[in-house]
PDB file of C-alpha atoms in Angstrom:
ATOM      1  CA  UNK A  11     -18.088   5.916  14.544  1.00 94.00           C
ATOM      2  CA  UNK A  12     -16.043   3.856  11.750  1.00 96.00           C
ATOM      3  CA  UNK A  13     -13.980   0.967  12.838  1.00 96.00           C
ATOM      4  CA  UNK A  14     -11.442  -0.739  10.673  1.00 96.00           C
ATOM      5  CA  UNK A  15      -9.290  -3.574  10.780  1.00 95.00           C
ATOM      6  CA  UNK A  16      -5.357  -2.889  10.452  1.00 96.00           C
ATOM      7  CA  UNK A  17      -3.548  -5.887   9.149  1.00 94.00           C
ATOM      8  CA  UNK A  18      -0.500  -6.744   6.884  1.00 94.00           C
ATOM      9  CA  UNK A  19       2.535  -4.547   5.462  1.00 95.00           C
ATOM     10  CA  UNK A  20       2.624  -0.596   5.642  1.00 97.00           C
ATOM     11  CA  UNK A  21       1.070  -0.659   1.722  1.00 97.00           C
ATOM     12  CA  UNK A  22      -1.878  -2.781   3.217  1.00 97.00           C
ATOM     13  CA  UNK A  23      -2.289  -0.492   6.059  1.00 98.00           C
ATOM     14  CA  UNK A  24      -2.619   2.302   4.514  1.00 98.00           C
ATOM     15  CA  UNK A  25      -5.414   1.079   2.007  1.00 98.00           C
ATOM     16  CA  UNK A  26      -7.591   0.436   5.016  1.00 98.00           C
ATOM     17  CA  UNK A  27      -7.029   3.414   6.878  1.00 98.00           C
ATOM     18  CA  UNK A  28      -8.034   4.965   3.771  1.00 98.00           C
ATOM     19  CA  UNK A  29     -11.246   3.137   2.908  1.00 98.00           C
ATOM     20  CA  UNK A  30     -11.800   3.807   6.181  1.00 98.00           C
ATOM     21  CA  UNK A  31     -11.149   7.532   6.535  1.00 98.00           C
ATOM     22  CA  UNK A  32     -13.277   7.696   3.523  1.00 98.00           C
ATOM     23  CA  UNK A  33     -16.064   6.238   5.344  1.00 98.00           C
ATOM     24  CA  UNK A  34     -15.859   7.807   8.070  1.00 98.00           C
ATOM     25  CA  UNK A  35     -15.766  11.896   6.091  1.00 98.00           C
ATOM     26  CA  UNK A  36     -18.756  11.127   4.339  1.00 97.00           C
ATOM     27  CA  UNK A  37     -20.296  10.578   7.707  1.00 97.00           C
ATOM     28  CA  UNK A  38     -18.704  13.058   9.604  1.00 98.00           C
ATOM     29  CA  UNK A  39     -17.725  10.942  13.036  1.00 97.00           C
ATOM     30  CA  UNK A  40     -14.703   9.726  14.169  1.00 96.00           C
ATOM     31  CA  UNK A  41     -12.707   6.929  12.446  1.00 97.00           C
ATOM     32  CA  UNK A  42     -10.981   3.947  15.300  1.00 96.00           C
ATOM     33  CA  UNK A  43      -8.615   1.550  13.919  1.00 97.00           C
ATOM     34  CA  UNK A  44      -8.407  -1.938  14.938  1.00 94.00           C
ATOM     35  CA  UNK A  45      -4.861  -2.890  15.312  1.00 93.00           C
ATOM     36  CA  UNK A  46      -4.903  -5.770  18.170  1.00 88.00           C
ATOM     37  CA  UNK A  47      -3.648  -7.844  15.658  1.00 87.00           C
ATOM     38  CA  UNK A  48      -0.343  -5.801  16.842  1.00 88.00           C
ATOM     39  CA  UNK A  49      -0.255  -7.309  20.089  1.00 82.00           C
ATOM     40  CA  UNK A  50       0.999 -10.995  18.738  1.00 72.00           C
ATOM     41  CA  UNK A  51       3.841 -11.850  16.823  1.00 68.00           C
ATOM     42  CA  UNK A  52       3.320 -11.036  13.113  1.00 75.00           C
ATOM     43  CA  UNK A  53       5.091 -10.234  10.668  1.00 77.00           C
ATOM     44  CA  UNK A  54       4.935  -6.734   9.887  1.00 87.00           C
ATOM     45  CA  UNK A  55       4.487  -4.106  12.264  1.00 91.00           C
ATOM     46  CA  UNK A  56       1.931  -1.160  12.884  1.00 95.00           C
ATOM     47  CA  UNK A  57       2.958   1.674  10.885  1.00 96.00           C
ATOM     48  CA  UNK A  58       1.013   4.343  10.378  1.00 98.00           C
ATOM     49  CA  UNK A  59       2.215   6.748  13.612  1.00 97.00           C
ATOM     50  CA  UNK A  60       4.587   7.487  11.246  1.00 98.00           C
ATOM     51  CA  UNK A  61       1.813   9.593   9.215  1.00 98.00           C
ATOM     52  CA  UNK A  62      -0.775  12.593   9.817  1.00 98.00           C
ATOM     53  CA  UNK A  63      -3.550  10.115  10.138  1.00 98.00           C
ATOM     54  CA  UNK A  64      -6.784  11.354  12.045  1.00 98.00           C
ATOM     55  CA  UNK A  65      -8.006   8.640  13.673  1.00 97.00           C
ATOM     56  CA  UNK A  66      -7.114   6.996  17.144  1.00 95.00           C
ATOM     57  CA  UNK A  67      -6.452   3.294  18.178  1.00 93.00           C
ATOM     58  CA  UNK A  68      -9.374   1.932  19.575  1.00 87.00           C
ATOM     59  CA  UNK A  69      -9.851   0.738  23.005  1.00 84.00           C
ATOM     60  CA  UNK A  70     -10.955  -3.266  23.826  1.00 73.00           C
ATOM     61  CA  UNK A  71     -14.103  -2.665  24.679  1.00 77.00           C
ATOM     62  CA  UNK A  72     -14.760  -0.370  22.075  1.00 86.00           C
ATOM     63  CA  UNK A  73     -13.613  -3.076  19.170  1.00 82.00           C
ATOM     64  CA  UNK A  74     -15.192  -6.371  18.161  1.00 87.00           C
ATOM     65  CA  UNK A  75     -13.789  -9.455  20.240  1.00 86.00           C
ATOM     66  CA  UNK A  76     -10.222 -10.660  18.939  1.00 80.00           C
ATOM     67  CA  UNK A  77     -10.847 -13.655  16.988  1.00 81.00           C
ATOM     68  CA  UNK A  78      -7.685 -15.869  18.177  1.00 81.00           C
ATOM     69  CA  UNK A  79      -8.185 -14.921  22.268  1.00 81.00           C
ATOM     70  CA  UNK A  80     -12.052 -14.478  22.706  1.00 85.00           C
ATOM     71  CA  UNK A  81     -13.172 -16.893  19.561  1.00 91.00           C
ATOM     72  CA  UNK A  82     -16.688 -17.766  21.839  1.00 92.00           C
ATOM     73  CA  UNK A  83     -17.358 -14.126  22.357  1.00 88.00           C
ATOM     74  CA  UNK A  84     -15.858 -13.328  18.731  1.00 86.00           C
ATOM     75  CA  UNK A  85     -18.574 -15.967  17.411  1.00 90.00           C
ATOM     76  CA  UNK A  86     -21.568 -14.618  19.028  1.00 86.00           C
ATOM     77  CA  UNK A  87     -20.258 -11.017  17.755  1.00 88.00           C
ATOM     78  CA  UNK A  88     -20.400 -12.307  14.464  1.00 86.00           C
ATOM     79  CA  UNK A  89     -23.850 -14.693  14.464  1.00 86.00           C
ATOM     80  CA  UNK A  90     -25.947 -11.818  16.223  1.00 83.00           C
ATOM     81  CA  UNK A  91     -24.537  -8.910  14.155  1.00 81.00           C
ATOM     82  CA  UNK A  92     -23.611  -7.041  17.514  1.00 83.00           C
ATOM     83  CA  UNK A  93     -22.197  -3.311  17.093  1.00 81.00           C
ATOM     84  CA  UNK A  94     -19.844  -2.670  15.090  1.00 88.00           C
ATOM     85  CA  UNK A  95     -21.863  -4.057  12.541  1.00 90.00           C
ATOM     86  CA  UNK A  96     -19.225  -6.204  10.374  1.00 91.00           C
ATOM     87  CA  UNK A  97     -18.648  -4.841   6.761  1.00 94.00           C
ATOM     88  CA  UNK A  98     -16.880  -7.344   4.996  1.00 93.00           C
ATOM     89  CA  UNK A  99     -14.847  -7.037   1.830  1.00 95.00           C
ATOM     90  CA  UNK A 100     -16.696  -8.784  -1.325  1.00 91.00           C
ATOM     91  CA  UNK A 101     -14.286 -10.034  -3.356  1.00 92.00           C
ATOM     92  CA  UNK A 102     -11.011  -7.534  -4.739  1.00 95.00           C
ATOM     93  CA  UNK A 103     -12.223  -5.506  -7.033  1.00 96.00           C
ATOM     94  CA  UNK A 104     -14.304  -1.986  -5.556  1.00 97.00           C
ATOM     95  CA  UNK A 105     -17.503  -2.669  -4.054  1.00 95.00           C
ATOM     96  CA  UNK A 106     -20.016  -0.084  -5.074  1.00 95.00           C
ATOM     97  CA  UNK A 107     -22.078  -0.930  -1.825  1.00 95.00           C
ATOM     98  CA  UNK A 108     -19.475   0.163   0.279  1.00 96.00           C
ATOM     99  CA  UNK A 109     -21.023   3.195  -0.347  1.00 94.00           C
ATOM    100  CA  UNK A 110     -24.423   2.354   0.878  1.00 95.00           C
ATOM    101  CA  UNK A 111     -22.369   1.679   4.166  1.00 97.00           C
ATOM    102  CA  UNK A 112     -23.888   3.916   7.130  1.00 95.00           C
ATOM    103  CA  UNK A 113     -22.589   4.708  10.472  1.00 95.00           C
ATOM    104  CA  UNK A 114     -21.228   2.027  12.944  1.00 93.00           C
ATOM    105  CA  UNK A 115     -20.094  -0.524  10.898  1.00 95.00           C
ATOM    106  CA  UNK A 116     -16.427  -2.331  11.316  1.00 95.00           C
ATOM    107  CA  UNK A 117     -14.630  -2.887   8.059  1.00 96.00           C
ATOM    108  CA  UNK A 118     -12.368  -5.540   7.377  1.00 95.00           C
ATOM    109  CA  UNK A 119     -10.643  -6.473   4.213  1.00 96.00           C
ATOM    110  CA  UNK A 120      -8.177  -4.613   2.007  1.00 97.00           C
ATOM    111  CA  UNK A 121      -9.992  -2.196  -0.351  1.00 98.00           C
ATOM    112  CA  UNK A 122      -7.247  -2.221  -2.258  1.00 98.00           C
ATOM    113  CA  UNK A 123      -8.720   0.775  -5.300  1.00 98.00           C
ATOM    114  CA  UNK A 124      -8.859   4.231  -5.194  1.00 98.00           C
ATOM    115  CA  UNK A 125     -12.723   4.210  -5.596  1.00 98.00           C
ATOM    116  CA  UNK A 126     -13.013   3.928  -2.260  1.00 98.00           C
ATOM    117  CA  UNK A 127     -11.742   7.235  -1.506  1.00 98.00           C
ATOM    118  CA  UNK A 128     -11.027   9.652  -4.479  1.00 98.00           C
ATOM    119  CA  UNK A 129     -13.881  11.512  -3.579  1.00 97.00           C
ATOM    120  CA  UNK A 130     -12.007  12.443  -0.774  1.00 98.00           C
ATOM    121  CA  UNK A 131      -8.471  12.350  -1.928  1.00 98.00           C
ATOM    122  CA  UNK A 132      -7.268  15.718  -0.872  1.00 98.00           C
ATOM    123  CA  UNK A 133      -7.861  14.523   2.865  1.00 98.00           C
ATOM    124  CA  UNK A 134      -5.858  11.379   2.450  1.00 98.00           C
ATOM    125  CA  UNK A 135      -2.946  12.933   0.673  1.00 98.00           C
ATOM    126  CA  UNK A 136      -3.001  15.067   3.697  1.00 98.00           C
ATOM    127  CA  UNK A 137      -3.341  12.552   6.119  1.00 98.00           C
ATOM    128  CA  UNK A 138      -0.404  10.545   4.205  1.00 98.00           C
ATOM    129  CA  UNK A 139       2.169  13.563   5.381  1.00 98.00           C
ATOM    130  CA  UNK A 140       4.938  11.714   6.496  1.00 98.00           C
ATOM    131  CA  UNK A 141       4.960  13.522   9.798  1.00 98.00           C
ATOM    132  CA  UNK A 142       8.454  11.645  11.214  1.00 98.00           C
ATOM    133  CA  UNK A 143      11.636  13.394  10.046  1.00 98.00           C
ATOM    134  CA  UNK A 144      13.805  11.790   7.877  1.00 98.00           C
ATOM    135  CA  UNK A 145      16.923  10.781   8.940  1.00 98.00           C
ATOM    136  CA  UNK A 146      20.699  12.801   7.914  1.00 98.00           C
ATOM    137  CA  UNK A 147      21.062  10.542   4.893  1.00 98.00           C
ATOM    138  CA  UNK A 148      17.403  10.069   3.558  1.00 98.00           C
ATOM    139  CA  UNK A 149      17.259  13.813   3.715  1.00 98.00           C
ATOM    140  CA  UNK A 150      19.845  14.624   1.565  1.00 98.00           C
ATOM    141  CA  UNK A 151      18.735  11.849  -1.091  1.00 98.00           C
ATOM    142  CA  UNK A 152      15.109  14.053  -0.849  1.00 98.00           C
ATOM    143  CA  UNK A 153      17.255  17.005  -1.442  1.00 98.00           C
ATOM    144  CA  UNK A 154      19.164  15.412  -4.952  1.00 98.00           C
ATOM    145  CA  UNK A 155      15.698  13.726  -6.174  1.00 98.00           C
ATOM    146  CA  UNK A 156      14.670  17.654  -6.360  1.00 97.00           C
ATOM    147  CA  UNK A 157      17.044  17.780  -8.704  1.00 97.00           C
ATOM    148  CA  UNK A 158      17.133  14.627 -10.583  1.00 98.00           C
ATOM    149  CA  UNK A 159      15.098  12.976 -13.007  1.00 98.00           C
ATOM    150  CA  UNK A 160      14.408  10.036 -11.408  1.00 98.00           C
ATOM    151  CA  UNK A 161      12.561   7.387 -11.900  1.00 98.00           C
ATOM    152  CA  UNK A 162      11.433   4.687  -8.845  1.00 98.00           C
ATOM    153  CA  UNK A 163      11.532   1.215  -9.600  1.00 98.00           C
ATOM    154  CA  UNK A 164      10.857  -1.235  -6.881  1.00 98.00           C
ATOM    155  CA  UNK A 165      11.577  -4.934  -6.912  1.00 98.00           C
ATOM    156  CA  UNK A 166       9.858  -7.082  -4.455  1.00 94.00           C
ATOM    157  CA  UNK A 167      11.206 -10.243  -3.476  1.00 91.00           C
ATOM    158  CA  UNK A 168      11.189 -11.807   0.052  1.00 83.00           C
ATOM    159  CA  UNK A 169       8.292 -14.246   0.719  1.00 84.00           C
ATOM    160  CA  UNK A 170       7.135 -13.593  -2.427  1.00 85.00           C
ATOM    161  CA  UNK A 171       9.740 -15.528  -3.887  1.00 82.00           C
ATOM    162  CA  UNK A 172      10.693 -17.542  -0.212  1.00 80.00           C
ATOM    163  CA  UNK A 173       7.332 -18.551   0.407  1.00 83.00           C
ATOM    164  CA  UNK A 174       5.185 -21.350  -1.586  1.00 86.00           C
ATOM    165  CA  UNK A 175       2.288 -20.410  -1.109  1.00 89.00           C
ATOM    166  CA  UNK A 176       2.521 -16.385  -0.946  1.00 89.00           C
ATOM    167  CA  UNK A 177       4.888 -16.981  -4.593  1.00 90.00           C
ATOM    168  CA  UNK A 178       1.875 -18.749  -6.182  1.00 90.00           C
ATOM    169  CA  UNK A 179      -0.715 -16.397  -4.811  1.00 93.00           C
ATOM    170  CA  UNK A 180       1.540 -13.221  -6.236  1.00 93.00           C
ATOM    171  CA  UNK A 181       4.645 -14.307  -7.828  1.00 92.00           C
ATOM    172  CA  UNK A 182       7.054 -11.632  -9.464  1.00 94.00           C
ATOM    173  CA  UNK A 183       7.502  -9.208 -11.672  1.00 95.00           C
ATOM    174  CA  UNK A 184      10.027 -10.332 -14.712  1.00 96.00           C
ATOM    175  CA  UNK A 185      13.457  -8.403 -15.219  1.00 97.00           C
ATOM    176  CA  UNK A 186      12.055  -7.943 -18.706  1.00 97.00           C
ATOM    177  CA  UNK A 187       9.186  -5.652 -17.247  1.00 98.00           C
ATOM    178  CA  UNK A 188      11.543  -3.650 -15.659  1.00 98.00           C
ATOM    179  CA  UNK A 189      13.932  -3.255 -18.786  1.00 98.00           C
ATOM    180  CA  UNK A 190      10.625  -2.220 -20.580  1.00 98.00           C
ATOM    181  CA  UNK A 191       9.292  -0.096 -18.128  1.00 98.00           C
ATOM    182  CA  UNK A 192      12.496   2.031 -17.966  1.00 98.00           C
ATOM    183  CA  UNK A 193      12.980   2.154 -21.511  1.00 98.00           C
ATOM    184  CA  UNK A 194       9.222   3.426 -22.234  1.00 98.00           C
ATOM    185  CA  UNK A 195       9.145   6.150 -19.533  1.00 98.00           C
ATOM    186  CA  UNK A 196      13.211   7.177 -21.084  1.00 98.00           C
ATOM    187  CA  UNK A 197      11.762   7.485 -24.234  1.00 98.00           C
ATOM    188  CA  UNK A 198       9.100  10.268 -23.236  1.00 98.00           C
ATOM    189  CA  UNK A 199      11.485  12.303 -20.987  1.00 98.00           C
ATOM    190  CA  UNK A 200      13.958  14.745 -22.130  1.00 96.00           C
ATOM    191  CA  UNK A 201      16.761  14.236 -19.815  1.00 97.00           C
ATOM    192  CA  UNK A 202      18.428  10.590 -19.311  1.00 98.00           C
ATOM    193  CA  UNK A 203      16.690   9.679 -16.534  1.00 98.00           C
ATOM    194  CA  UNK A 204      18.314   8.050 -13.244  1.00 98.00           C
ATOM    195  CA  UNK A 205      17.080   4.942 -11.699  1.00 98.00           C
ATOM    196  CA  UNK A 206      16.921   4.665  -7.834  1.00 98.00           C
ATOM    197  CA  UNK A 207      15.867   0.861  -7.116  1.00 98.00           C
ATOM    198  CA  UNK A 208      14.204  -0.048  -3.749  1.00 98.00           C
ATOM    199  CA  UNK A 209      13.487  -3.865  -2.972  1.00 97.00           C
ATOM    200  CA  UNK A 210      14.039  -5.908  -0.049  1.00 95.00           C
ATOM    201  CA  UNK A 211      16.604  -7.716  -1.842  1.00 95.00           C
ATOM    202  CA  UNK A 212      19.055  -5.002  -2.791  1.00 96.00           C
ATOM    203  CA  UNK A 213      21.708  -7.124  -3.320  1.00 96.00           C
ATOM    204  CA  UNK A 214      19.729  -9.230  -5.878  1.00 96.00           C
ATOM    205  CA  UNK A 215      18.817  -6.279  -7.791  1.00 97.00           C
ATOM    206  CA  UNK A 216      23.076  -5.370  -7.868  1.00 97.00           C
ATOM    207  CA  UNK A 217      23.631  -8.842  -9.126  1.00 97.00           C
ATOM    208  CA  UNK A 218      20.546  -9.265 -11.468  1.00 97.00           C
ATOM    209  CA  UNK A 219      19.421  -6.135 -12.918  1.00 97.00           C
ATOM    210  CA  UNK A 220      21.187  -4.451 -15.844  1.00 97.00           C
ATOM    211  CA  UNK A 221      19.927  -0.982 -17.281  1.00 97.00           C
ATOM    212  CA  UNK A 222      21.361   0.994 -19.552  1.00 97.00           C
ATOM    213  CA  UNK A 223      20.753   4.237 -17.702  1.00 98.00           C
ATOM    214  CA  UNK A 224      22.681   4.984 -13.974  1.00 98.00           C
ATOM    215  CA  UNK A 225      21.001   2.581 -11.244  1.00 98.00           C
ATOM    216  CA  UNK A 226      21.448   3.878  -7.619  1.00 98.00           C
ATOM    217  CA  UNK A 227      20.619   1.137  -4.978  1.00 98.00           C
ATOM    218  CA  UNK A 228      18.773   1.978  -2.216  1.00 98.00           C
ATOM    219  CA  UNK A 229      19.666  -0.065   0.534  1.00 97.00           C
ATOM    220  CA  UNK A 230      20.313   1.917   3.633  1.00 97.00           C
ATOM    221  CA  UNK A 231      16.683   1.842   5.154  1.00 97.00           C
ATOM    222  CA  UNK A 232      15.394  -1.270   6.693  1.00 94.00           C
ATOM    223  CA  UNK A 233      12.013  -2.762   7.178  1.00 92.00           C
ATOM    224  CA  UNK A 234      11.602  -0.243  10.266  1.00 93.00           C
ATOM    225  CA  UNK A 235      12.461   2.616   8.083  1.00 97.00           C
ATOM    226  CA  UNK A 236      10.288   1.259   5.438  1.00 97.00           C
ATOM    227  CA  UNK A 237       8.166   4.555   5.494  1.00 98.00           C
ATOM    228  CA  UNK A 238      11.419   6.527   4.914  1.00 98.00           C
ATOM    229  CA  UNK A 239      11.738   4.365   1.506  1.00 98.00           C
ATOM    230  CA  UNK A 240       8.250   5.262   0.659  1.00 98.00           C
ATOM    231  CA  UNK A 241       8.953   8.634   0.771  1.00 98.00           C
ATOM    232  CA  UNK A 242      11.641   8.453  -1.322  1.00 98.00           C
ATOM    233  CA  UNK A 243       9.906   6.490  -3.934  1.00 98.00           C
ATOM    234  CA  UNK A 244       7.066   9.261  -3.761  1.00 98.00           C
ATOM    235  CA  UNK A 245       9.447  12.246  -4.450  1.00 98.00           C
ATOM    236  CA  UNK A 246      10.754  10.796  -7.569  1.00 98.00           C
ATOM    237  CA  UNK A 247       9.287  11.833 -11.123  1.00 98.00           C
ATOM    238  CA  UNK A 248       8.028   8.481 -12.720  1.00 98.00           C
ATOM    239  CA  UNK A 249       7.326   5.080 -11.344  1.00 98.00           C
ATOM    240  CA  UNK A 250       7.920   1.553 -12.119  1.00 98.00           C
ATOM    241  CA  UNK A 251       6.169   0.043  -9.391  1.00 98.00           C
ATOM    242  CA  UNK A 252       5.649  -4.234  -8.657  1.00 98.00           C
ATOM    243  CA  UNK A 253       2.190  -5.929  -7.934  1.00 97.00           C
ATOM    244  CA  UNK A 254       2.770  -4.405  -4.322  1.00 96.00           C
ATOM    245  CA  UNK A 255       0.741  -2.408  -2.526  1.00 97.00           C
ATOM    246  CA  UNK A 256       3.686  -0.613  -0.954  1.00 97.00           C
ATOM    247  CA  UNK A 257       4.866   0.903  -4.208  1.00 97.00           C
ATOM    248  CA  UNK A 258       1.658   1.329  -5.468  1.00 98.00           C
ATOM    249  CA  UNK A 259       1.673   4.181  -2.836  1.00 98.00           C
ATOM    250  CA  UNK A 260       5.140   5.263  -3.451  1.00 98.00           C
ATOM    251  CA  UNK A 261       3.855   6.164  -7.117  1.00 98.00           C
ATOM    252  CA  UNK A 262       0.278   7.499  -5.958  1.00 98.00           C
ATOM    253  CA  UNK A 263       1.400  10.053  -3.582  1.00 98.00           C
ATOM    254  CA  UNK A 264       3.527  11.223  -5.933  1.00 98.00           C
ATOM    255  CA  UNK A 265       1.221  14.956  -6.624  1.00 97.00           C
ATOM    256  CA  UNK A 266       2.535  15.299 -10.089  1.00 97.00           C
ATOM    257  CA  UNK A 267       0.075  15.201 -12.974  1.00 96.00           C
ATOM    258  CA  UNK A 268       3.010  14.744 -15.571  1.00 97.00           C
ATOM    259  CA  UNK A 269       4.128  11.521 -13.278  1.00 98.00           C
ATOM    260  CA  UNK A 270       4.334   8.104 -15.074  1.00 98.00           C
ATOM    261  CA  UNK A 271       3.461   5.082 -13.149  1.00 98.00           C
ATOM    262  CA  UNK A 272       4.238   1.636 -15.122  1.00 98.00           C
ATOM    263  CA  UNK A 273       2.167  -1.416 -13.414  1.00 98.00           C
ATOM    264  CA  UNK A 274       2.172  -5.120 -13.854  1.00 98.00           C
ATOM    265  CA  UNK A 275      -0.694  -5.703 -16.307  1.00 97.00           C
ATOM    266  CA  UNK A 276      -1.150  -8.944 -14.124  1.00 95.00           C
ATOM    267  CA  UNK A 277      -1.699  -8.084 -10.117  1.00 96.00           C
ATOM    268  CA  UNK A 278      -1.797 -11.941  -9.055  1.00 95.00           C
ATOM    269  CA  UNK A 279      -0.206 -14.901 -10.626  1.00 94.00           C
ATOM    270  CA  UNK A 280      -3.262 -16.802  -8.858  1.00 95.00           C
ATOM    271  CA  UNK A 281      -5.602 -16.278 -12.282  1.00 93.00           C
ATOM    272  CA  UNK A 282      -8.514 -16.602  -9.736  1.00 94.00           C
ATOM    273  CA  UNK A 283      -7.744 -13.867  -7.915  1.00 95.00           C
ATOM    274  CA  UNK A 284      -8.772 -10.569  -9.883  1.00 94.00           C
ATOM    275  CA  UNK A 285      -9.062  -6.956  -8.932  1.00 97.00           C
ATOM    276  CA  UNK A 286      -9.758  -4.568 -11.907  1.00 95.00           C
ATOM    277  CA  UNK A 287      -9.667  -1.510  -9.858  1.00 98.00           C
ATOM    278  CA  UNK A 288      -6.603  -1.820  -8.057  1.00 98.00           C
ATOM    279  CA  UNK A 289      -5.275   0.666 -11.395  1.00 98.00           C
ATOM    280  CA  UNK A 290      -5.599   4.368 -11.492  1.00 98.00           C
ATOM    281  CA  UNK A 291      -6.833   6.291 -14.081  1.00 97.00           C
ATOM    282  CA  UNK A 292      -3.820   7.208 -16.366  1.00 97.00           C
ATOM    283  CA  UNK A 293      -1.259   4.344 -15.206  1.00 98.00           C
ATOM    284  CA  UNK A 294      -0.081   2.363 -17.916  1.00 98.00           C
ATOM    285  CA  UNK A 295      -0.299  -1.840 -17.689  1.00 98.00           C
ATOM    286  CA  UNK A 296       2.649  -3.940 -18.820  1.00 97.00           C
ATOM    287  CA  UNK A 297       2.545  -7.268 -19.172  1.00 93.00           C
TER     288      UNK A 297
END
């Protein structure tokens, strides 16, 4: 059995589920996911019910001791390396031992590359099946993206730019990336393309953001619907995603091999944090 922590935003979520799903394949057993963090007050919610996962919640007694209710029992957990055996995250960028990783272990970190489970990528795209049906008005923007050539182009803002600490960790991506972006992938397509912005801040991107192409807003799902925005983002033709993890799976389950995906060359504005992996093959960096 393969046990992973669930923490974070949906983006986050679903990198762990993956690494873990990945895991637990190449094993074949049964993948439990750790989400007591859930329980509290936090500040995203659990949110992948809303896919085709295969995996189950796990059970208290079947999960390591919560660190923040049972921190004696959580400590001697940790000192005498009880079961689940703790696999920790080594830094950002892929760990090739994670492959080395055997049966009963507990993961915890964000894996946050695709080297942790292209081998098994089919399974994931199927698990990523966005199993909850849209609503009146996100299905009939999935019904004109069929016929549009759109390109995504998200713009995140909140606590990246509310909070200190989270804006010097991350900061943002420039309005001059995005004016680049657009104008790159425009320049390889054949039809003007149309731009459908998502960001938690729509009406900053009204005010702010100036393209010469048609812009359409998306602002009608909120952070519960947040999975119904992913969608979206996934059923458009190119990408312009930020240094999110949320649109960096709007543009990878995108299926097409003729997609574009523009990424911030720079993933952290912390220069000591690095992950070199957290790039696809074939997506293009922009500084």
């Amino acid at each position: 059995m393969i046990s992973t922590h669930i923490n974070g935003g949906l983006g986050n979520q679903m990198f762990q589920y993956a690494a873990g799903r990945a895991l637990a394949l190449r094993h074949g057993t049964e993948l439990l996911l750790d989400t007591q963090i859930f329980d509290g007050s936090t500040q995203f919610g659990f949110g992948l019910h809303h896919f085709a996962i295969a995996a189950r919640q796990g059970r208290a007694a079947e999960m390591p001791p919560d660190r923040r209710r049972q921190p004696v029992r959580y400590l001697f957990w940790r000192k005498l390396k009880l079961r689940p055996r703790l696999a920790r995250e080594n830094g950002l960028s892929f760990n090739p031992a994670f492959e080395q990783l055997g049966d009963g272990v507990y993961l915890k970190g964000y894996w946050q590359s695709e080297r942790y489970f292209k081998p098994v990528e089919a399974a994931i795209r199927a698990d990523f099946q966005i199993v909850t049906p849209p609503s009146a008005e996100n299905a009939a923007i999935l019904a004109e993206l069929a016929e549009t050539p759109a390109i995504s182009l998200h713009i995140r803002r909140g606590d990246y730019v509310k909070d200190s600490r989270t804006n010097a960790t991350h900061g943002t991506c420039s309005l001059d990336y995005y004016g680049r972006g657009v104008d790159l992938i425009a320049a390889r397509m054949t039809e003007k393309p149309v731009i459908y912005t998502f960001s938690d801040d729509p009406a900053w991107v009204r005010d702010n953001l100036i393209l010469p192409f048609e812009m359409r807003v998306m602002d009608h799902n909120d952070s519960d619907r947040n999975y119904e925005d992913l969608r979206l983002m996934s059923a458009c033709r190119h990408h312009i995603i930020a240094n999110s993890s949320f649109s960096w799976w709007g543009a990878w389950l995108n299926p097409s091999e003729d997609k574009i995906v523009i990424s911030p060359d720079s993933w952290f504005a912390d220069p000591k944090l690095v992950n070199e992996d957290i790039w696809p093959e074939g997506w293009i960096r922009m500084d």
